GROMACS .gro file of C-alpha atoms in nm:
model
  450
    1MET     CA    1  -8.324  16.157  27.318
    2THR     CA    2  -8.266  16.409  27.037
    3ARG     CA    3  -7.899  16.458  26.956
    4GLN     CA    4  -7.780  16.782  27.113
    5LEU     CA    5  -7.529  17.030  26.977
    6HIS     CA    6  -7.220  17.110  27.185
    7LEU     CA    7  -7.051  17.451  27.196
    8GLY     CA    8  -6.706  17.563  27.305
    9GLY     CA    9  -6.535  17.902  27.305
   10PHE     CA   10  -6.177  17.940  27.181
   11GLN     CA   11  -5.924  18.150  27.368
   12ILE     CA   12  -5.552  18.199  27.419
   13ALA     CA   13  -5.436  18.366  27.742
   14SER     CA   14  -5.328  18.650  27.518
   15HIS     CA   15  -5.434  18.955  27.317
   16VAL     CA   16  -5.521  18.754  27.002
   17THR     CA   17  -5.659  18.411  26.922
   18HIS     CA   18  -5.712  18.301  26.561
   19SER     CA   19  -5.787  18.656  26.453
   20HIS     CA   20  -5.470  18.865  26.438
   21ALA     CA   21  -5.691  19.168  26.381
   22ALA     CA   22  -5.861  19.122  26.717
   23TRP     CA   23  -5.617  19.326  26.926
   24ARG     CA   24  -5.650  19.620  26.684
   25HIS     CA   25  -6.030  19.604  26.679
   26PRO     CA   26  -6.183  19.902  26.864
   27ALA     CA   27  -6.436  19.670  27.033
   28SER     CA   28  -6.165  19.450  27.190
   29ASP     CA   29  -6.072  19.489  27.555
   30PRO     CA   30  -5.691  19.537  27.577
   31ALA     CA   31  -5.668  19.420  27.942
   32PHE     CA   32  -5.564  19.061  27.863
   33LEU     CA   33  -5.315  19.058  28.152
   34THR     CA   34  -5.589  19.093  28.413
   35PRO     CA   35  -5.809  18.823  28.571
   36GLU     CA   36  -6.123  19.028  28.500
   37TYR     CA   37  -6.066  18.990  28.124
   38TYR     CA   38  -6.100  18.611  28.145
   39HIS     CA   39  -6.367  18.617  28.416
   40ARG     CA   40  -6.585  18.823  28.183
   41ILE     CA   41  -6.548  18.577  27.896
   42GLY     CA   42  -6.613  18.279  28.124
   43ARG     CA   43  -6.929  18.434  28.264
   44ILE     CA   44  -7.059  18.520  27.916
   45LEU     CA   45  -7.010  18.163  27.793
   46GLU     CA   46  -7.164  18.015  28.107
   47ARG     CA   47  -7.464  18.244  28.059
   48GLY     CA   48  -7.487  18.094  27.710
   49ARG     CA   49  -7.472  17.739  27.857
   50PHE     CA   50  -7.153  17.659  27.662
   51ASP     CA   51  -6.986  17.325  27.733
   52PHE     CA   52  -6.638  17.471  27.778
   53LEU     CA   53  -6.386  17.746  27.718
   54PHE     CA   54  -6.081  17.613  27.535
   55PHE     CA   55  -5.730  17.762  27.579
   56ALA     CA   56  -5.464  17.699  27.315
   57ASP     CA   57  -5.100  17.771  27.399
   58LEU     CA   58  -4.751  17.796  27.251
   59LEU     CA   59  -4.424  17.796  27.442
   60SER     CA   60  -4.218  18.063  27.266
   61VAL     CA   61  -4.230  18.408  27.111
   62PRO     CA   62  -4.239  18.350  26.733
   63THR     CA   63  -3.892  18.350  26.573
   64ARG     CA   64  -3.924  18.127  26.265
   65PHE     CA   65  -4.019  18.400  26.015
   66GLY     CA   66  -3.690  18.560  25.916
   67ASN     CA   67  -3.519  18.408  26.223
   68ASP     CA   68  -3.610  18.714  26.428
   69ILE     CA   69  -3.857  18.815  26.701
   70ASP     CA   70  -3.885  19.184  26.613
   71GLU     CA   71  -4.171  19.161  26.360
   72SER     CA   72  -4.382  18.925  26.569
   73LEU     CA   73  -4.355  19.158  26.869
   74ARG     CA   74  -4.408  19.474  26.666
   75ARG     CA   75  -4.717  19.333  26.494
   76GLY     CA   76  -4.856  19.151  26.799
   77THR     CA   77  -4.892  18.812  26.636
   78GLN     CA   78  -5.020  18.495  26.797
   79ALA     CA   79  -4.805  18.383  27.096
   80SER     CA   80  -4.607  18.708  27.111
   81ALA     CA   81  -4.739  18.771  27.465
   82THR     CA   82  -4.917  18.505  27.674
   83LEU     CA   83  -5.001  18.391  28.026
   84ASP     CA   84  -4.991  18.032  28.152
   85PRO     CA   85  -5.340  17.895  28.081
   86SER     CA   86  -5.343  17.664  28.385
   87ILE     CA   87  -5.329  17.968  28.615
   88VAL     CA   88  -5.600  18.144  28.415
   89ALA     CA   89  -5.817  17.829  28.427
   90ALA     CA   90  -5.807  17.819  28.806
   91SER     CA   91  -5.909  18.185  28.816
   92ILE     CA   92  -6.205  18.132  28.581
   93GLY     CA   93  -6.309  17.824  28.776
   94ALA     CA   94  -6.346  18.037  29.088
   95VAL     CA   95  -6.605  18.268  28.929
   96THR     CA   96  -6.807  18.007  28.735
   97SER     CA   97  -6.988  17.693  28.846
   98ARG     CA   98  -7.076  17.493  28.533
   99LEU     CA   99  -6.854  17.602  28.242
  100GLY     CA  100  -6.587  17.348  28.148
  101ILE     CA  101  -6.232  17.478  28.103
  102ALA     CA  102  -5.989  17.312  27.862
  103ILE     CA  103  -5.620  17.400  27.867
  104THR     CA  104  -5.329  17.306  27.645
  105LYS     CA  105  -5.018  17.138  27.782
  106SER     CA  106  -4.741  16.980  27.575
  107THR     CA  107  -4.620  16.621  27.593
  108THR     CA  108  -4.283  16.723  27.447
  109TYR     CA  109  -4.117  16.927  27.720
  110PHE     CA  110  -4.292  16.831  28.042
  111HIS     CA  111  -4.315  16.516  28.254
  112PRO     CA  112  -4.635  16.311  28.297
  113PHE     CA  113  -4.617  16.325  28.679
  114GLU     CA  114  -4.614  16.705  28.678
  115LEU     CA  115  -4.905  16.737  28.437
  116ALA     CA  116  -5.109  16.459  28.598
  117ARG     CA  117  -5.087  16.641  28.931
  118ILE     CA  118  -5.176  16.979  28.778
  119PHE     CA  119  -5.483  16.846  28.599
  120SER     CA  120  -5.603  16.638  28.891
  121SER     CA  121  -5.570  16.942  29.117
  122LEU     CA  122  -5.758  17.164  28.871
  123ASP     CA  123  -6.031  16.903  28.840
  124HIS     CA  124  -6.076  16.909  29.218
  125ILE     CA  125  -6.069  17.289  29.238
  126THR     CA  126  -6.332  17.324  28.962
  127ARG     CA  127  -6.540  17.028  29.087
  128GLY     CA  128  -6.493  16.828  28.769
  129ARG     CA  129  -6.482  17.079  28.485
  130ILE     CA  130  -6.130  17.040  28.344
  131ALA     CA  131  -6.006  16.913  28.007
  132TRP     CA  132  -5.653  16.863  27.874
  133ASN     CA  133  -5.576  16.958  27.515
  134ILE     CA  134  -5.288  16.725  27.432
  135VAL     CA  135  -5.030  16.873  27.195
  136THR     CA  136  -4.685  16.785  27.071
  137SER     CA  137  -4.469  17.100  27.057
  138LEU     CA  138  -4.382  17.183  26.701
  139SER     CA  139  -4.119  17.457  26.670
  140GLN     CA  140  -3.744  17.500  26.700
  141SER     CA  141  -3.790  17.808  26.918
  142GLU     CA  142  -3.984  17.604  27.174
  143ALA     CA  143  -3.704  17.347  27.183
  144LEU     CA  144  -3.446  17.619  27.248
  145ASN     CA  145  -3.654  17.755  27.538
  146PHE     CA  146  -3.629  17.415  27.706
  147GLY     CA  147  -3.257  17.368  27.651
  148HIS     CA  148  -3.266  17.151  27.337
  149ASP     CA  149  -3.075  17.233  27.020
  150GLU     CA  150  -3.326  17.054  26.798
  151HIS     CA  151  -3.694  16.968  26.836
  152LEU     CA  152  -3.820  16.613  26.793
  153GLU     CA  153  -3.921  16.505  26.445
  154HIS     CA  154  -4.292  16.460  26.375
  155ASP     CA  155  -4.341  16.084  26.426
  156LEU     CA  156  -4.111  16.067  26.729
  157ARG     CA  157  -4.317  16.342  26.894
  158TYR     CA  158  -4.620  16.114  26.870
  159VAL     CA  159  -4.429  15.815  27.007
  160ARG     CA  160  -4.337  16.025  27.309
  161ALA     CA  161  -4.694  16.158  27.335
  162GLN     CA  162  -4.831  15.803  27.338
  163GLU     CA  163  -4.606  15.707  27.631
  164PHE     CA  164  -4.684  16.037  27.805
  165VAL     CA  165  -5.061  15.988  27.798
  166GLU     CA  166  -5.035  15.622  27.899
  167THR     CA  167  -4.825  15.726  28.200
  168ALA     CA  168  -5.058  16.010  28.300
  169VAL     CA  169  -5.360  15.779  28.280
  170GLU     CA  170  -5.187  15.526  28.507
  171LEU     CA  171  -5.112  15.802  28.757
  172TRP     CA  172  -5.473  15.925  28.759
  173ALA     CA  173  -5.587  15.569  28.820
  174SER     CA  174  -5.343  15.517  29.109
  175TRP     CA  175  -5.609  15.627  29.359
  176GLU     CA  176  -5.930  15.427  29.351
  177ALA     CA  177  -6.248  15.628  29.386
  178ASP     CA  178  -6.309  15.532  29.751
  179ALA     CA  179  -5.945  15.533  29.870
  180LEU     CA  180  -5.982  15.857  30.066
  181VAL     CA  181  -6.157  15.757  30.390
  182GLN     CA  182  -6.112  16.048  30.636
  183ASP     CA  183  -6.269  15.859  30.925
  184LYS     CA  184  -6.197  16.083  31.223
  185GLU     CA  185  -6.324  15.830  31.479
  186SER     CA  186  -6.102  15.543  31.368
  187GLY     CA  187  -5.814  15.765  31.266
  188VAL     CA  188  -5.796  15.618  30.915
  189PHE     CA  189  -5.723  15.885  30.657
  190ALA     CA  190  -5.682  15.669  30.345
  191ASP     CA  191  -5.701  15.299  30.259
  192PRO     CA  192  -5.352  15.199  30.139
  193SER     CA  193  -5.491  14.889  29.966
  194ARG     CA  194  -5.678  15.117  29.725
  195ILE     CA  195  -5.378  15.334  29.635
  196HIS     CA  196  -5.132  15.184  29.388
  197ALA     CA  197  -4.776  15.244  29.278
  198VAL     CA  198  -4.728  15.292  28.905
  199ASP     CA  199  -4.364  15.187  28.858
  200ARG     CA  200  -4.367  15.306  28.499
  201ARG     CA  201  -4.049  15.241  28.300
  202SER     CA  202  -4.070  15.316  27.931
  203GLU     CA  203  -3.835  15.453  27.668
  204HIS     CA  204  -3.909  15.815  27.754
  205PHE     CA  205  -4.050  15.818  28.108
  206ARG     CA  206  -3.993  15.672  28.450
  207THR     CA  207  -4.212  15.736  28.751
  208ARG     CA  208  -4.284  15.539  29.064
  209GLY     CA  209  -4.614  15.691  29.175
  210PRO     CA  210  -4.871  15.691  29.311
  211LEU     CA  211  -4.996  16.041  29.242
  212PRO     CA  212  -5.021  16.231  29.573
  213THR     CA  213  -5.355  16.377  29.461
  214PRO     CA  214  -5.666  16.165  29.538
  215ARG     CA  215  -5.899  16.063  29.255
  216SER     CA  216  -6.062  16.376  29.114
  217PRO     CA  217  -6.435  16.422  29.038
  218GLN     CA  218  -6.396  16.318  28.673
  219GLY     CA  219  -6.131  16.052  28.743
  220ARG     CA  220  -5.918  16.217  28.479
  221PRO     CA  221  -5.967  16.531  28.269
  222VAL     CA  222  -6.159  16.514  27.945
  223LEU     CA  223  -5.894  16.451  27.678
  224ILE     CA  224  -5.890  16.686  27.379
  225GLN     CA  225  -5.672  16.669  27.070
  226ALA     CA  226  -5.639  16.836  26.731
  227GLY     CA  227  -5.468  16.576  26.515
  228SER     CA  228  -5.464  16.668  26.145
  229SER     CA  229  -5.185  16.456  25.993
  230GLY     CA  230  -5.238  16.084  25.947
  231ARG     CA  231  -5.037  16.008  26.261
  232GLY     CA  232  -5.216  16.288  26.445
  233LYS     CA  233  -5.561  16.159  26.350
  234ASP     CA  234  -5.470  15.811  26.471
  235PHE     CA  235  -5.356  15.955  26.803
  236ALA     CA  236  -5.674  16.160  26.834
  237ALA     CA  237  -5.894  15.863  26.743
  238LYS     CA  238  -5.723  15.651  27.007
  239TRP     CA  239  -5.726  15.897  27.297
  240ALA     CA  240  -5.937  16.206  27.238
  241GLU     CA  241  -6.286  16.253  27.377
  242ALA     CA  242  -6.319  16.586  27.196
  243ILE     CA  243  -6.132  16.694  26.884
  244PHE     CA  244  -6.066  17.052  26.773
  245GLU     CA  245  -6.062  17.086  26.394
  246ILE     CA  246  -5.977  17.357  26.143
  247ASP     CA  247  -6.104  17.326  25.787
  248PRO     CA  248  -6.269  17.611  25.593
  249THR     CA  249  -6.470  17.388  25.359
  250PRO     CA  250  -6.782  17.176  25.428
  251GLU     CA  251  -6.645  16.889  25.220
  252GLY     CA  252  -6.319  16.894  25.417
  253ARG     CA  253  -6.506  16.891  25.749
  254ARG     CA  254  -6.727  16.601  25.638
  255ALA     CA  255  -6.425  16.400  25.521
  256TYR     CA  256  -6.244  16.464  25.851
  257TYR     CA  257  -6.551  16.366  26.055
  258ASP     CA  258  -6.595  16.037  25.870
  259ASP     CA  259  -6.222  15.960  25.879
  260VAL     CA  260  -6.171  16.014  26.252
  261LYS     CA  261  -6.494  15.839  26.355
  262SER     CA  262  -6.387  15.537  26.147
  263ARG     CA  263  -6.042  15.537  26.304
  264ALA     CA  264  -6.198  15.552  26.652
  265THR     CA  265  -6.409  15.247  26.570
  266ASN     CA  266  -6.097  15.065  26.452
  267PHE     CA  267  -5.941  15.131  26.794
  268GLY     CA  268  -6.237  14.962  26.959
  269ARG     CA  269  -6.396  15.284  27.079
  270ASN     CA  270  -6.753  15.404  27.065
  271PRO     CA  271  -6.741  15.684  26.803
  272GLU     CA  272  -7.016  15.868  26.994
  273HIS     CA  273  -6.759  15.921  27.269
  274VAL     CA  274  -6.532  16.109  27.028
  275LYS     CA  275  -6.688  16.453  26.981
  276ILE     CA  276  -6.562  16.651  26.682
  277PHE     CA  277  -6.560  17.032  26.702
  278PRO     CA  278  -6.481  17.236  26.389
  279SER     CA  279  -6.411  17.601  26.466
  280PHE     CA  280  -6.545  17.918  26.307
  281ILE     CA  281  -6.558  18.296  26.353
  282PRO     CA  282  -6.910  18.446  26.354
  283PHE     CA  283  -7.015  18.793  26.246
  284VAL     CA  284  -7.367  18.856  26.370
  285GLY     CA  285  -7.579  19.149  26.254
  286GLU     CA  286  -7.938  19.265  26.272
  287THR     CA  287  -7.935  19.229  25.894
  288GLU     CA  288  -7.704  19.042  25.659
  289SER     CA  289  -7.563  19.371  25.524
  290ILE     CA  290  -7.470  19.485  25.876
  291ALA     CA  291  -7.300  19.152  25.939
  292ARG     CA  292  -7.109  19.184  25.610
  293GLU     CA  293  -6.992  19.531  25.712
  294LYS     CA  294  -6.865  19.390  26.044
  295GLN     CA  295  -6.681  19.114  25.859
  296ALA     CA  296  -6.523  19.354  25.607
  297PHE     CA  297  -6.413  19.595  25.883
  298HIS     CA  298  -6.246  19.310  26.072
  299ASN     CA  299  -6.084  19.150  25.769
  300ASP     CA  300  -5.939  19.481  25.649
  301LEU     CA  301  -5.744  19.503  25.978
  302ALA     CA  302  -5.565  19.175  25.905
  303ASP     CA  303  -5.199  19.208  25.808
  304PRO     CA  304  -5.059  18.943  25.565
  305ILE     CA  305  -4.713  18.945  25.725
  306SER     CA  306  -4.867  18.875  26.067
  307GLY     CA  307  -5.043  18.577  25.913
  308LEU     CA  308  -4.724  18.446  25.754
  309ILE     CA  309  -4.538  18.482  26.084
  310THR     CA  310  -4.794  18.254  26.248
  311LEU     CA  311  -4.802  18.016  25.951
  312SER     CA  312  -4.423  17.990  25.990
  313VAL     CA  313  -4.470  17.906  26.360
  314HIS     CA  314  -4.737  17.644  26.297
  315THR     CA  315  -4.543  17.472  26.020
  316ASP     CA  316  -4.194  17.543  26.163
  317HIS     CA  317  -4.098  17.667  25.816
  318ASP     CA  318  -3.967  18.015  25.725
  319PHE     CA  319  -4.204  18.173  25.471
  320SER     CA  320  -4.008  18.500  25.463
  321GLN     CA  321  -3.788  18.354  25.188
  322TYR     CA  322  -4.062  18.334  24.921
  323ASP     CA  323  -4.216  18.583  24.678
  324LEU     CA  324  -4.542  18.704  24.833
  325ASP     CA  325  -4.710  18.743  24.496
  326LYS     CA  326  -4.656  18.389  24.372
  327PRO     CA  327  -4.854  18.074  24.454
  328VAL     CA  328  -4.775  17.882  24.772
  329GLU     CA  329  -4.491  17.643  24.699
  330ASP     CA  330  -4.513  17.276  24.786
  331VAL     CA  331  -4.256  17.259  25.064
  332THR     CA  332  -4.180  17.007  25.337
  333VAL     CA  333  -4.290  17.128  25.680
  334THR     CA  334  -4.199  16.975  26.015
  335GLY     CA  335  -4.468  17.137  26.227
  336THR     CA  336  -4.845  17.114  26.182
  337GLN     CA  337  -4.877  16.936  25.850
  338GLY     CA  338  -5.257  16.938  25.832
  339LEU     CA  339  -5.289  17.318  25.838
  340PHE     CA  340  -5.032  17.356  25.562
  341ASP     CA  341  -5.222  17.099  25.355
  342VAL     CA  342  -5.536  17.313  25.394
  343ALA     CA  343  -5.342  17.625  25.287
  344ARG     CA  344  -5.210  17.444  24.980
  345ARG     CA  345  -5.557  17.315  24.892
  346LEU     CA  346  -5.706  17.666  24.915
  347SER     CA  347  -5.421  17.814  24.712
  348GLU     CA  348  -5.469  17.564  24.430
  349ARG     CA  349  -5.850  17.582  24.435
  350ASP     CA  350  -5.878  17.963  24.437
  351ASN     CA  351  -5.549  18.056  24.264
  352LEU     CA  352  -5.422  18.236  24.574
  353THR     CA  353  -5.077  18.387  24.625
  354LEU     CA  354  -4.869  18.354  24.940
  355ARG     CA  355  -4.979  18.710  25.029
  356ASP     CA  356  -5.343  18.600  24.999
  357ILE     CA  357  -5.279  18.303  25.227
  358GLY     CA  358  -5.105  18.533  25.475
  359LYS     CA  359  -5.409  18.762  25.474
  360LEU     CA  360  -5.646  18.468  25.530
  361TYR     CA  361  -5.422  18.335  25.805
  362ALA     CA  362  -5.423  18.674  25.979
  363GLN     CA  363  -5.802  18.694  25.951
  364GLY     CA  364  -5.845  18.367  26.137
  365VAL     CA  365  -5.585  18.092  26.074
  366LEU     CA  366  -5.803  17.958  25.789
  367LEU     CA  367  -6.117  17.927  26.002
  368PRO     CA  368  -6.442  17.967  25.810
  369GLN     CA  369  -6.639  18.282  25.884
  370PHE     CA  370  -7.014  18.243  25.944
  371VAL     CA  371  -7.181  18.573  25.852
  372GLY     CA  372  -7.538  18.699  25.876
  373THR     CA  373  -7.830  18.735  26.110
  374ALA     CA  374  -7.871  18.506  26.409
  375SER     CA  375  -8.100  18.290  26.198
  376ASP     CA  376  -7.848  18.277  25.911
  377ILE     CA  377  -7.568  18.163  26.141
  378ALA     CA  378  -7.794  17.911  26.314
  379ASP     CA  379  -7.877  17.774  25.967
  380GLN     CA  380  -7.507  17.719  25.894
  381ILE     CA  381  -7.450  17.552  26.230
  382GLU     CA  382  -7.755  17.330  26.193
  383GLU     CA  383  -7.659  17.231  25.838
  384GLY     CA  384  -7.314  17.119  25.951
  385PHE     CA  385  -7.441  16.951  26.266
  386THR     CA  386  -7.707  16.748  26.086
  387GLY     CA  387  -7.500  16.703  25.770
  388GLY     CA  388  -7.216  16.494  25.910
  389GLU     CA  389  -6.959  16.768  25.979
  390ALA     CA  390  -6.968  16.809  26.354
  391ASP     CA  391  -7.088  16.708  26.699
  392GLY     CA  392  -7.041  17.068  26.807
  393TYR     CA  393  -6.856  17.385  26.719
  394ILE     CA  394  -6.584  17.597  26.879
  395LEU     CA  395  -6.649  17.968  26.850
  396SER     CA  396  -6.347  18.194  26.793
  397ALA     CA  397  -6.372  18.570  26.842
  398ALA     CA  398  -6.311  18.854  26.597
  399SER     CA  399  -6.325  19.096  26.890
  400SER     CA  400  -6.328  19.013  27.258
  401PRO     CA  401  -6.563  18.995  27.439
  402GLY     CA  402  -6.798  19.140  27.175
  403THR     CA  403  -6.813  18.832  26.953
  404PHE     CA  404  -6.900  18.610  27.250
  405ASN     CA  405  -7.169  18.851  27.367
  406ASP     CA  406  -7.330  18.874  27.023
  407PHE     CA  407  -7.336  18.498  26.982
  408VAL     CA  408  -7.479  18.431  27.329
  409ASP     CA  409  -7.738  18.709  27.304
  410PHE     CA  410  -7.862  18.635  26.953
  411VAL     CA  411  -7.752  18.299  26.810
  412VAL     CA  412  -7.785  18.079  27.120
  413PRO     CA  413  -8.156  18.164  27.168
  414GLU     CA  414  -8.218  18.072  26.804
  415LEU     CA  415  -8.041  17.738  26.848
  416GLN     CA  416  -8.246  17.677  27.164
  417ARG     CA  417  -8.568  17.765  26.985
  418ARG     CA  418  -8.487  17.499  26.724
  419GLY     CA  419  -8.429  17.239  26.998
  420LEU     CA  420  -8.063  17.197  26.902
  421PHE     CA  421  -7.901  17.332  27.217
  422ARG     CA  422  -7.963  17.309  27.590
  423ARG     CA  423  -8.155  17.577  27.781
  424GLU     CA  424  -8.004  17.471  28.113
  425TYR     CA  425  -7.711  17.258  28.224
  426SER     CA  426  -7.831  16.911  28.322
  427GLY     CA  427  -7.506  16.813  28.498
  428THR     CA  428  -7.217  16.967  28.686
  429THR     CA  429  -6.907  16.810  28.526
  430LEU     CA  430  -6.766  16.857  28.178
  431ARG     CA  431  -6.807  16.484  28.114
  432GLU     CA  432  -7.178  16.521  28.185
  433HIS     CA  433  -7.206  16.823  27.953
  434LEU     CA  434  -7.045  16.625  27.670
  435GLY     CA  435  -7.237  16.303  27.733
  436LEU     CA  436  -6.918  16.107  27.801
  437PRO     CA  437  -6.884  15.802  28.027
  438ALA     CA  438  -6.873  15.905  28.391
  439ASP     CA  439  -6.603  15.645  28.461
  440PRO     CA  440  -6.317  15.703  28.215
  441PHE     CA  441  -6.138  15.392  28.342
  442ALA     CA  442  -6.420  15.159  28.240
  443PRO     CA  443  -6.297  14.879  28.008
  444ARG     CA  444  -6.525  14.982  27.722
  445GLU     CA  445  -6.327  15.307  27.676
  446THR     CA  446  -5.978  15.165  27.728
  447ALA     CA  447  -5.786  15.226  27.408
  448LYS     CA  448  -5.639  14.918  27.239
  449ALA     CA  449  -5.270  14.905  27.163
  450SER     CA  450  -5.179  15.031  26.821
   0.00000   0.00000   0.00000
C-alpha cells in the first residue's frame, strides 16, 4: 500500500494559536467562548478527512515578561484567555463522527488516576477518537497557580512524567477488553477476574486502582508528545505515537525526523508507529501574488512584544530585560529548550535582532509559512513528506476558520488528486486513521525501560 500522508489541525481553546495576529485579523471569528466556534472548525476538518484536531494548552496567564500580566492581557497573547480543552473536546465529539481530537494535559500538576479516567471517558464518548498530548508544565506562573513556590527543574519534570505515563498505562490496562459482561439473565455485570488492581507505589505517585472506567474503544488514547530537548526527544521516542514538531527549516525537520526515528528504534519500537508531524501556517491564493498579499497582511499585524511575551512563557525566561535591537543573547532557559535553540539558530543564520525574533514569534511561534496556490502548497507538503521530513503535517491557522476552509477547499483536493491523502475515512478510531496497532498493550509496542 502506498504510504499515506496524515493531517492534523492545530488549535488552542482560545482566541489565538501560534499566530498572535489571528485575533486581530478581520476574517477571524471572535466567538471563541462559544461551542459553535469549535464545532465549526471540527466540521471543516472532518469534511477535509483530517486525522485529528489538536489542542495545546497552558495553565496560567502569562506573567514572565516583566513579571506582570498587564501587557499579555492588553495585547491578547497566547494563553491570556483559554477554556479547558477536555470540555471542548467532548463538545466537538458530539457533532463529529470520525475526526480525532487530541488534547493537552500536564504530568506536572495532576494525578495519573484523574487523567486516566478523563481520557478513558472521552474515548468512550467519542467512540475511540481521543489522543493525549503529554506535556511537562514549564513556567513559574503555572507552579504558583497550583500552590508551589517553584516549578520542577527540566530533568526532574521528565522523571515525574515517566512515572506518570507508566501509572496511567497500568490504570488503562486494569480492565481487560472483555471484562464488562452485562448479562441480564445471569445477573453478572462484570467479570472480577478480568479487572485488576494496580497498587502502584513509586517516588511520585501512589494509586490502588483499578480504574472505575471499563476498557475504552482504543484501550488507551493515542499518545502525542512534542519533545525537542535531548531528554524530551528520548521521552517522545519511548512513548509517543505521534509527535508535534516546530522547526522552520527543511534541514532542521529532516534532522529531527532521523533523530527521533533512530531513538524509537533504540527503545525497541517500530519507527513506523511513531508519526512525526511538523507544523506550518498556509496562505492559499488563486495566484501566488494573492497568497503573498494575504501573508503580508497577516504578518504586518504581528506585534514583536506579543511574540516576546510568549517566548518568555515558553522558555520561562524574562526577555523584557534585553535591548530589542541587539542579537539574541545566549542565555540559559528552564522552559522549552528546543524552541529557544531554534530562535538562536535563526538569529545567527539571518543576523536577526531580538525585535526580529519577537516579530517572527508573533507571526507564528517560528512555524514555517507555506505560501502560494493550492498546487504550490501541495508541492511543499509533498516534498517534505517524500523527502524524509514528515509522516504528516499539523496545520495552524492565520485566521479562524478561514485558513482551515481555504486548505480543505483547495489544497486537500490537490493532495487527493496526487494520491497522497485519503478521499474517505477507512476506519472509525484515531488509531485506525493513523495506522497504529489496534491493541496498544501488545508486547511489540511495550516500551523498554530506559
